[in-house]
């Protein structure tokens, strides 16, 4: 495909998925939410999209109760789709995961230690950093983990670094209750990250999409594929709903990153035109494309206006 705008293609494309919360036997979460179906649909929509990710990062809460069968089902759904997309799968620990089962069933290692790992995706470094506390749902990082992270970041990567964690180091003003389960001692992590090549922090945990900065670094929180939290619910401390699930896609450019959201679920198209029109676009000069699609009096835009009728 030719370049239609001023930006060239991204150097890297990363899919960001969070909070799958699978249960053993594929049973529904809370007896209602079909997490298996939601995850399968999310992977199918990602696969059919134009994203073509080089890596798929799952930022925690993979298994709701840390059950072995849940991790096995997770791999059965994710790995074949990732292989077809030629994408590296990157797992991150969440507070609902159990370290021993997570380590044993996803990495063939038996370990109760923090699950911190480094990946090289064509020169883009992605660090899976474990912010979980065994037996609790809030987040913490140890002195040893911070020393390890500082050592890794001491050497810059060719295309910079993305830090993938579960607990986002940001305020949650739309849902104050989540503050009780936030990442503790955030200033210590900030000191390690300042001045490094970390270009973005990817996180989950909140079950809704949000964006902020931390230590001057952009933070993107992916929603969930299981259920989301309704930020407009009335008279509810928390309100989980089987609606609004999504997948994030991160495009990495030389000077910036772009985060896009793919809603999960059936949709109804109300406007558009087919991919078969692409050869016509490619055959035009940049000036012809500008007149055809930017001019309000072009045939294309006049037809769009007529389709909605006149006031």
mmCIF file of C-alpha atoms in Angstrom:
data_model
loop_
_atom_site.group_PDB
_atom_site.id
_atom_site.type_symbol
_atom_site.label_atom_id
_atom_site.label_comp_id
_atom_site.label_asym_id
_atom_site.label_seq_id
_atom_site.Cartn_x
_atom_site.Cartn_y
_atom_site.Cartn_z
ATOM 1 C CA UNK A 1 0.000 0.000 0.000
ATOM 2 C CA UNK A 2 1.293 3.474 -0.845
ATOM 3 C CA UNK A 3 1.671 6.181 1.773
ATOM 4 C CA UNK A 4 -1.537 8.265 1.836
ATOM 5 C CA UNK A 5 -0.547 10.726 4.559
ATOM 6 C CA UNK A 6 2.596 12.473 5.776
ATOM 7 C CA UNK A 7 3.698 9.690 8.136
ATOM 8 C CA UNK A 8 5.543 6.575 6.962
ATOM 9 C CA UNK A 9 4.640 3.135 8.299
ATOM 10 C CA UNK A 10 5.287 2.472 11.989
ATOM 11 C CA UNK A 11 8.511 0.653 12.820
ATOM 12 C CA UNK A 12 6.692 -1.655 15.258
ATOM 13 C CA UNK A 13 3.108 -2.689 15.965
ATOM 14 C CA UNK A 14 2.222 -4.132 19.372
ATOM 15 C CA UNK A 15 -1.186 -5.464 20.418
ATOM 16 C CA UNK A 16 -2.116 -4.810 24.043
ATOM 17 C CA UNK A 17 -4.719 -7.036 25.705
ATOM 18 C CA UNK A 18 -5.585 -7.235 29.390
ATOM 19 C CA UNK A 19 -7.618 -8.948 32.067
ATOM 20 C CA UNK A 20 -8.869 -12.104 30.379
ATOM 21 C CA UNK A 21 -9.847 -13.669 33.764
ATOM 22 C CA UNK A 22 -10.335 -17.216 32.456
ATOM 23 C CA UNK A 23 -11.707 -19.934 34.738
ATOM 24 C CA UNK A 24 -11.118 -23.692 34.786
ATOM 25 C CA UNK A 25 -13.402 -25.696 32.551
ATOM 26 C CA UNK A 26 -14.303 -22.571 30.621
ATOM 27 C CA UNK A 27 -17.027 -21.815 33.158
ATOM 28 C CA UNK A 28 -18.516 -18.308 33.008
ATOM 29 C CA UNK A 29 -17.144 -15.594 35.265
ATOM 30 C CA UNK A 30 -19.701 -14.685 37.971
ATOM 31 C CA UNK A 31 -21.840 -17.353 36.344
ATOM 32 C CA UNK A 32 -22.620 -14.953 33.484
ATOM 33 C CA UNK A 33 -19.601 -13.723 31.532
ATOM 34 C CA UNK A 34 -18.326 -16.006 28.759
ATOM 35 C CA UNK A 35 -14.646 -15.070 29.016
ATOM 36 C CA UNK A 36 -13.596 -17.802 26.579
ATOM 37 C CA UNK A 37 -15.909 -16.485 23.867
ATOM 38 C CA UNK A 38 -14.863 -12.874 24.491
ATOM 39 C CA UNK A 39 -11.151 -13.708 24.245
ATOM 40 C CA UNK A 40 -11.670 -15.806 21.115
ATOM 41 C CA UNK A 41 -13.563 -12.968 19.475
ATOM 42 C CA UNK A 42 -10.910 -10.447 20.513
ATOM 43 C CA UNK A 43 -8.169 -12.563 18.948
ATOM 44 C CA UNK A 44 -10.219 -13.094 15.774
ATOM 45 C CA UNK A 45 -10.863 -9.356 15.377
ATOM 46 C CA UNK A 46 -7.199 -8.553 15.972
ATOM 47 C CA UNK A 47 -6.189 -11.157 13.413
ATOM 48 C CA UNK A 48 -8.535 -9.823 10.722
ATOM 49 C CA UNK A 49 -7.544 -6.200 11.386
ATOM 50 C CA UNK A 50 -4.824 -4.299 9.550
ATOM 51 C CA UNK A 51 -2.657 -4.217 12.705
ATOM 52 C CA UNK A 52 -0.382 -7.205 11.949
ATOM 53 C CA UNK A 53 1.326 -7.018 15.375
ATOM 54 C CA UNK A 54 4.881 -8.216 15.966
ATOM 55 C CA UNK A 55 4.024 -8.907 19.600
ATOM 56 C CA UNK A 56 0.895 -9.322 21.716
ATOM 57 C CA UNK A 57 1.267 -8.129 25.311
ATOM 58 C CA UNK A 58 -1.196 -9.432 27.918
ATOM 59 C CA UNK A 59 -0.994 -7.179 30.979
ATOM 60 C CA UNK A 60 -2.140 -9.569 33.662
ATOM 61 C CA UNK A 61 -5.111 -11.198 35.348
ATOM 62 C CA UNK A 62 -4.913 -13.964 32.795
ATOM 63 C CA UNK A 63 -6.595 -16.550 35.025
ATOM 64 C CA UNK A 64 -9.200 -15.343 37.504
ATOM 65 C CA UNK A 65 -8.247 -17.858 40.213
ATOM 66 C CA UNK A 66 -4.832 -18.958 38.949
ATOM 67 C CA UNK A 67 -6.186 -22.389 37.993
ATOM 68 C CA UNK A 68 -3.942 -24.631 35.842
ATOM 69 C CA UNK A 69 -6.689 -25.424 33.333
ATOM 70 C CA UNK A 70 -7.350 -21.713 32.819
ATOM 71 C CA UNK A 71 -3.745 -21.127 31.748
ATOM 72 C CA UNK A 72 -3.904 -24.130 29.431
ATOM 73 C CA UNK A 73 -7.080 -22.797 27.803
ATOM 74 C CA UNK A 74 -5.482 -19.388 27.492
ATOM 75 C CA UNK A 75 -2.582 -20.839 25.523
ATOM 76 C CA UNK A 76 -4.936 -22.904 23.365
ATOM 77 C CA UNK A 77 -6.786 -19.757 22.293
ATOM 78 C CA UNK A 78 -3.916 -17.299 22.033
ATOM 79 C CA UNK A 79 -0.904 -19.179 20.720
ATOM 80 C CA UNK A 80 -2.345 -20.545 17.421
ATOM 81 C CA UNK A 81 -3.712 -17.085 16.534
ATOM 82 C CA UNK A 82 -0.418 -15.429 17.485
ATOM 83 C CA UNK A 83 1.482 -17.948 15.351
ATOM 84 C CA UNK A 84 -0.707 -17.144 12.348
ATOM 85 C CA UNK A 85 0.039 -13.448 12.899
ATOM 86 C CA UNK A 86 3.743 -14.236 13.421
ATOM 87 C CA UNK A 87 3.537 -12.383 16.740
ATOM 88 C CA UNK A 88 5.519 -12.962 19.935
ATOM 89 C CA UNK A 89 3.264 -13.529 22.961
ATOM 90 C CA UNK A 90 4.319 -11.606 26.074
ATOM 91 C CA UNK A 91 2.606 -12.529 29.337
ATOM 92 C CA UNK A 92 2.540 -10.237 32.384
ATOM 93 C CA UNK A 93 1.566 -11.256 35.926
ATOM 94 C CA UNK A 94 -1.657 -9.854 37.405
ATOM 95 C CA UNK A 95 -3.003 -9.880 40.953
ATOM 96 C CA UNK A 96 -5.475 -12.679 40.115
ATOM 97 C CA UNK A 97 -2.675 -14.857 38.755
ATOM 98 C CA UNK A 98 -0.685 -17.252 40.925
ATOM 99 C CA UNK A 99 3.075 -17.104 40.380
ATOM 100 C CA UNK A 100 3.817 -20.819 40.620
ATOM 101 C CA UNK A 101 1.093 -21.908 38.181
ATOM 102 C CA UNK A 102 1.751 -18.904 35.908
ATOM 103 C CA UNK A 103 5.446 -19.763 35.775
ATOM 104 C CA UNK A 104 4.939 -23.502 35.377
ATOM 105 C CA UNK A 105 2.226 -23.444 32.743
ATOM 106 C CA UNK A 106 3.292 -20.458 30.664
ATOM 107 C CA UNK A 107 7.083 -20.751 30.875
ATOM 108 C CA UNK A 108 7.728 -24.376 31.926
ATOM 109 C CA UNK A 109 9.506 -23.116 35.032
ATOM 110 C CA UNK A 110 8.549 -23.825 38.631
ATOM 111 C CA UNK A 111 9.075 -20.570 40.493
ATOM 112 C CA UNK A 112 7.454 -18.411 43.166
ATOM 113 C CA UNK A 113 9.795 -15.501 42.424
ATOM 114 C CA UNK A 114 8.655 -12.256 40.767
ATOM 115 C CA UNK A 115 8.012 -12.896 37.089
ATOM 116 C CA UNK A 116 10.187 -10.290 35.382
ATOM 117 C CA UNK A 117 11.350 -10.891 31.801
ATOM 118 C CA UNK A 118 12.875 -8.975 28.877
ATOM 119 C CA UNK A 119 11.950 -9.352 25.199
ATOM 120 C CA UNK A 120 13.617 -7.971 22.081
ATOM 121 C CA UNK A 121 11.099 -7.284 19.318
ATOM 122 C CA UNK A 122 13.226 -6.249 16.343
ATOM 123 C CA UNK A 123 15.150 -3.739 18.439
ATOM 124 C CA UNK A 124 12.194 -2.628 20.558
ATOM 125 C CA UNK A 125 12.673 -3.821 24.145
ATOM 126 C CA UNK A 126 9.573 -4.893 26.059
ATOM 127 C CA UNK A 127 9.914 -5.579 29.777
ATOM 128 C CA UNK A 128 7.310 -7.699 31.526
ATOM 129 C CA UNK A 129 7.478 -6.449 35.116
ATOM 130 C CA UNK A 130 5.682 -8.170 37.980
ATOM 131 C CA UNK A 131 3.911 -5.730 40.329
ATOM 132 C CA UNK A 132 1.903 -8.361 42.204
ATOM 133 C CA UNK A 133 1.919 -9.199 45.906
ATOM 134 C CA UNK A 134 1.280 -12.881 46.747
ATOM 135 C CA UNK A 135 -2.028 -13.201 48.588
ATOM 136 C CA UNK A 136 -3.117 -9.608 47.898
ATOM 137 C CA UNK A 137 -4.683 -7.565 45.098
ATOM 138 C CA UNK A 138 -2.747 -4.297 45.435
ATOM 139 C CA UNK A 139 0.636 -3.811 43.783
ATOM 140 C CA UNK A 140 4.214 -3.462 45.031
ATOM 141 C CA UNK A 141 7.753 -3.862 43.703
ATOM 142 C CA UNK A 142 10.726 -5.025 45.747
ATOM 143 C CA UNK A 143 14.156 -3.447 46.130
ATOM 144 C CA UNK A 144 15.663 -6.359 44.190
ATOM 145 C CA UNK A 145 13.199 -5.825 41.346
ATOM 146 C CA UNK A 146 14.009 -2.116 41.164
ATOM 147 C CA UNK A 147 17.741 -2.882 41.129
ATOM 148 C CA UNK A 148 17.174 -5.433 38.357
ATOM 149 C CA UNK A 149 15.092 -2.959 36.340
ATOM 150 C CA UNK A 150 17.693 -0.205 36.733
ATOM 151 C CA UNK A 151 20.385 -2.587 35.522
ATOM 152 C CA UNK A 152 18.353 -3.575 32.447
ATOM 153 C CA UNK A 153 17.585 0.051 31.577
ATOM 154 C CA UNK A 154 21.208 1.142 32.009
ATOM 155 C CA UNK A 155 21.791 0.092 28.377
ATOM 156 C CA UNK A 156 19.376 1.742 25.899
ATOM 157 C CA UNK A 157 17.652 -0.400 23.276
ATOM 158 C CA UNK A 158 17.799 0.485 19.562
ATOM 159 C CA UNK A 159 14.130 1.527 19.390
ATOM 160 C CA UNK A 160 13.613 2.227 23.079
ATOM 161 C CA UNK A 161 11.701 0.318 25.744
ATOM 162 C CA UNK A 162 8.075 -0.387 26.612
ATOM 163 C CA UNK A 163 7.378 -1.344 30.247
ATOM 164 C CA UNK A 164 4.427 -3.724 30.621
ATOM 165 C CA UNK A 165 2.931 -4.007 34.108
ATOM 166 C CA UNK A 166 -0.439 -4.877 35.618
ATOM 167 C CA UNK A 167 -1.032 -2.108 38.175
ATOM 168 C CA UNK A 168 -0.988 1.305 36.425
ATOM 169 C CA UNK A 169 0.967 4.007 38.307
ATOM 170 C CA UNK A 170 -1.697 6.680 37.816
ATOM 171 C CA UNK A 171 -4.669 8.205 39.661
ATOM 172 C CA UNK A 172 -8.135 6.716 39.125
ATOM 173 C CA UNK A 173 -10.406 9.761 39.583
ATOM 174 C CA UNK A 174 -13.395 8.197 37.795
ATOM 175 C CA UNK A 175 -13.320 5.197 40.128
ATOM 176 C CA UNK A 176 -11.851 6.112 43.502
ATOM 177 C CA UNK A 177 -12.420 2.612 44.875
ATOM 178 C CA UNK A 178 -9.599 1.298 42.664
ATOM 179 C CA UNK A 179 -7.229 3.494 44.660
ATOM 180 C CA UNK A 180 -7.358 0.877 47.423
ATOM 181 C CA UNK A 181 -5.768 -1.621 45.023
ATOM 182 C CA UNK A 182 -3.210 0.660 43.401
ATOM 183 C CA UNK A 183 0.543 0.234 43.007
ATOM 184 C CA UNK A 184 2.311 1.253 46.230
ATOM 185 C CA UNK A 185 5.597 3.203 46.517
ATOM 186 C CA UNK A 186 5.271 4.711 43.051
ATOM 187 C CA UNK A 187 7.959 7.404 43.630
ATOM 188 C CA UNK A 188 10.617 4.677 43.915
ATOM 189 C CA UNK A 189 9.647 3.261 40.535
ATOM 190 C CA UNK A 190 9.596 6.764 39.058
ATOM 191 C CA UNK A 191 13.173 7.363 40.168
ATOM 192 C CA UNK A 192 14.319 4.234 38.323
ATOM 193 C CA UNK A 193 12.462 5.190 35.135
ATOM 194 C CA UNK A 194 13.428 8.867 34.888
ATOM 195 C CA UNK A 195 16.005 9.548 32.203
ATOM 196 C CA UNK A 196 15.804 6.064 30.687
ATOM 197 C CA UNK A 197 14.696 5.010 27.204
ATOM 198 C CA UNK A 198 11.244 3.866 28.405
ATOM 199 C CA UNK A 199 8.827 5.314 25.839
ATOM 200 C CA UNK A 200 5.553 3.941 27.176
ATOM 201 C CA UNK A 201 4.016 2.047 30.065
ATOM 202 C CA UNK A 202 1.290 -0.483 29.244
ATOM 203 C CA UNK A 203 -0.987 -1.624 32.068
ATOM 204 C CA UNK A 204 -4.321 -3.230 32.908
ATOM 205 C CA UNK A 205 -6.078 -3.922 36.229
ATOM 206 C CA UNK A 206 -8.713 -1.171 35.974
ATOM 207 C CA UNK A 207 -11.129 -2.822 33.507
ATOM 208 C CA UNK A 208 -11.565 0.457 31.658
ATOM 209 C CA UNK A 209 -9.360 2.319 29.188
ATOM 210 C CA UNK A 210 -7.531 5.407 30.408
ATOM 211 C CA UNK A 211 -4.352 7.367 29.675
ATOM 212 C CA UNK A 212 -1.940 9.459 31.702
ATOM 213 C CA UNK A 213 1.767 10.032 32.297
ATOM 214 C CA UNK A 214 4.171 8.745 34.942
ATOM 215 C CA UNK A 215 7.700 10.068 35.442
ATOM 216 C CA UNK A 216 7.142 11.918 32.167
ATOM 217 C CA UNK A 217 6.289 8.669 30.353
ATOM 218 C CA UNK A 218 2.930 8.093 28.616
ATOM 219 C CA UNK A 219 0.778 5.439 30.302
ATOM 220 C CA UNK A 220 -1.897 3.492 28.406
ATOM 221 C CA UNK A 221 -4.303 1.254 30.297
ATOM 222 C CA UNK A 222 -6.142 -1.353 28.230
ATOM 223 C CA UNK A 223 -9.670 -2.225 29.247
ATOM 224 C CA UNK A 224 -10.451 -5.951 29.482
ATOM 225 C CA UNK A 225 -11.722 -8.822 27.380
ATOM 226 C CA UNK A 226 -13.748 -10.300 30.251
ATOM 227 C CA UNK A 227 -15.942 -7.469 31.579
ATOM 228 C CA UNK A 228 -15.547 -3.729 32.081
ATOM 229 C CA UNK A 229 -16.406 -1.266 34.834
ATOM 230 C CA UNK A 230 -19.238 1.176 34.191
ATOM 231 C CA UNK A 231 -17.902 4.638 35.013
ATOM 232 C CA UNK A 232 -21.404 6.141 34.769
ATOM 233 C CA UNK A 233 -23.165 3.720 37.143
ATOM 234 C CA UNK A 234 -25.371 5.450 39.693
ATOM 235 C CA UNK A 235 -25.221 4.613 43.414
ATOM 236 C CA UNK A 236 -22.605 1.878 42.900
ATOM 237 C CA UNK A 237 -19.119 1.699 44.410
ATOM 238 C CA UNK A 238 -18.161 -0.649 41.563
ATOM 239 C CA UNK A 239 -20.301 -1.860 38.662
ATOM 240 C CA UNK A 240 -18.935 -4.593 36.397
ATOM 241 C CA UNK A 241 -20.780 -4.980 33.093
ATOM 242 C CA UNK A 242 -20.567 -7.490 30.245
ATOM 243 C CA UNK A 243 -20.083 -4.722 27.702
ATOM 244 C CA UNK A 244 -17.406 -2.527 26.131
ATOM 245 C CA UNK A 245 -14.587 -5.072 25.932
ATOM 246 C CA UNK A 246 -11.681 -4.026 23.728
ATOM 247 C CA UNK A 247 -8.169 -4.622 22.434
ATOM 248 C CA UNK A 248 -5.514 -1.903 22.139
ATOM 249 C CA UNK A 249 -3.002 -1.564 19.320
ATOM 250 C CA UNK A 250 0.248 0.382 19.732
ATOM 251 C CA UNK A 251 2.005 1.772 16.655
ATOM 252 C CA UNK A 252 5.606 2.774 17.344
ATOM 253 C CA UNK A 253 7.135 5.591 15.287
ATOM 254 C CA UNK A 254 10.549 7.186 15.540
ATOM 255 C CA UNK A 255 9.317 10.125 17.598
ATOM 256 C CA UNK A 256 5.939 8.994 18.946
ATOM 257 C CA UNK A 257 3.587 6.144 19.795
ATOM 258 C CA UNK A 258 -0.062 5.926 18.771
ATOM 259 C CA UNK A 259 -2.615 3.921 20.781
ATOM 260 C CA UNK A 260 -5.796 2.721 19.054
ATOM 261 C CA UNK A 261 -8.754 0.773 20.446
ATOM 262 C CA UNK A 262 -10.557 -2.095 18.726
ATOM 263 C CA UNK A 263 -13.984 -2.662 20.352
ATOM 264 C CA UNK A 264 -14.808 -6.349 20.739
ATOM 265 C CA UNK A 265 -18.191 -7.527 19.494
ATOM 266 C CA UNK A 266 -20.606 -7.365 16.592
ATOM 267 C CA UNK A 267 -21.135 -4.039 14.852
ATOM 268 C CA UNK A 268 -23.391 -2.598 12.157
ATOM 269 C CA UNK A 269 -21.756 -0.581 9.401
ATOM 270 C CA UNK A 270 -23.534 2.699 8.671
ATOM 271 C CA UNK A 271 -21.050 4.188 6.208
ATOM 272 C CA UNK A 272 -17.906 3.273 4.322
ATOM 273 C CA UNK A 273 -16.592 1.934 1.059
ATOM 274 C CA UNK A 274 -14.897 -1.345 0.083
ATOM 275 C CA UNK A 275 -11.216 -2.203 0.042
ATOM 276 C CA UNK A 276 -11.561 -2.716 -3.703
ATOM 277 C CA UNK A 277 -11.430 1.098 -3.980
ATOM 278 C CA UNK A 278 -7.787 1.118 -2.861
ATOM 279 C CA UNK A 279 -6.296 0.627 -6.352
ATOM 280 C CA UNK A 280 -8.190 3.729 -7.481
ATOM 281 C CA UNK A 281 -6.674 5.724 -4.619
ATOM 282 C CA UNK A 282 -3.197 4.461 -5.396
ATOM 283 C CA UNK A 283 -3.596 5.453 -9.052
ATOM 284 C CA UNK A 284 -4.346 9.071 -8.129
ATOM 285 C CA UNK A 285 -1.804 11.801 -7.509
ATOM 286 C CA UNK A 286 -1.719 13.324 -4.009
ATOM 287 C CA UNK A 287 -3.454 16.419 -5.413
ATOM 288 C CA UNK A 288 -6.217 14.315 -6.992
ATOM 289 C CA UNK A 289 -6.798 12.454 -3.718
ATOM 290 C CA UNK A 290 -7.042 15.755 -1.849
ATOM 291 C CA UNK A 291 -9.682 17.052 -4.241
ATOM 292 C CA UNK A 292 -11.611 13.758 -4.264
ATOM 293 C CA UNK A 293 -11.773 13.251 -0.492
ATOM 294 C CA UNK A 294 -11.086 16.605 1.171
ATOM 295 C CA UNK A 295 -13.090 18.982 -0.985
ATOM 296 C CA UNK A 296 -16.617 19.407 0.397
ATOM 297 C CA UNK A 297 -17.952 19.707 -3.164
ATOM 298 C CA UNK A 298 -16.362 16.497 -4.462
ATOM 299 C CA UNK A 299 -18.579 13.719 -5.803
ATOM 300 C CA UNK A 300 -17.623 11.554 -2.815
ATOM 301 C CA UNK A 301 -18.515 14.129 -0.154
ATOM 302 C CA UNK A 302 -21.663 15.303 -1.903
ATOM 303 C CA UNK A 303 -22.898 11.695 -2.005
ATOM 304 C CA UNK A 304 -22.162 11.362 1.724
ATOM 305 C CA UNK A 305 -24.165 14.514 2.395
ATOM 306 C CA UNK A 306 -27.095 13.376 0.257
ATOM 307 C CA UNK A 307 -27.240 10.019 2.055
ATOM 308 C CA UNK A 308 -28.187 11.834 5.269
ATOM 309 C CA UNK A 309 -30.821 13.998 3.578
ATOM 310 C CA UNK A 310 -31.228 17.746 3.896
ATOM 311 C CA UNK A 311 -32.425 19.656 6.914
#
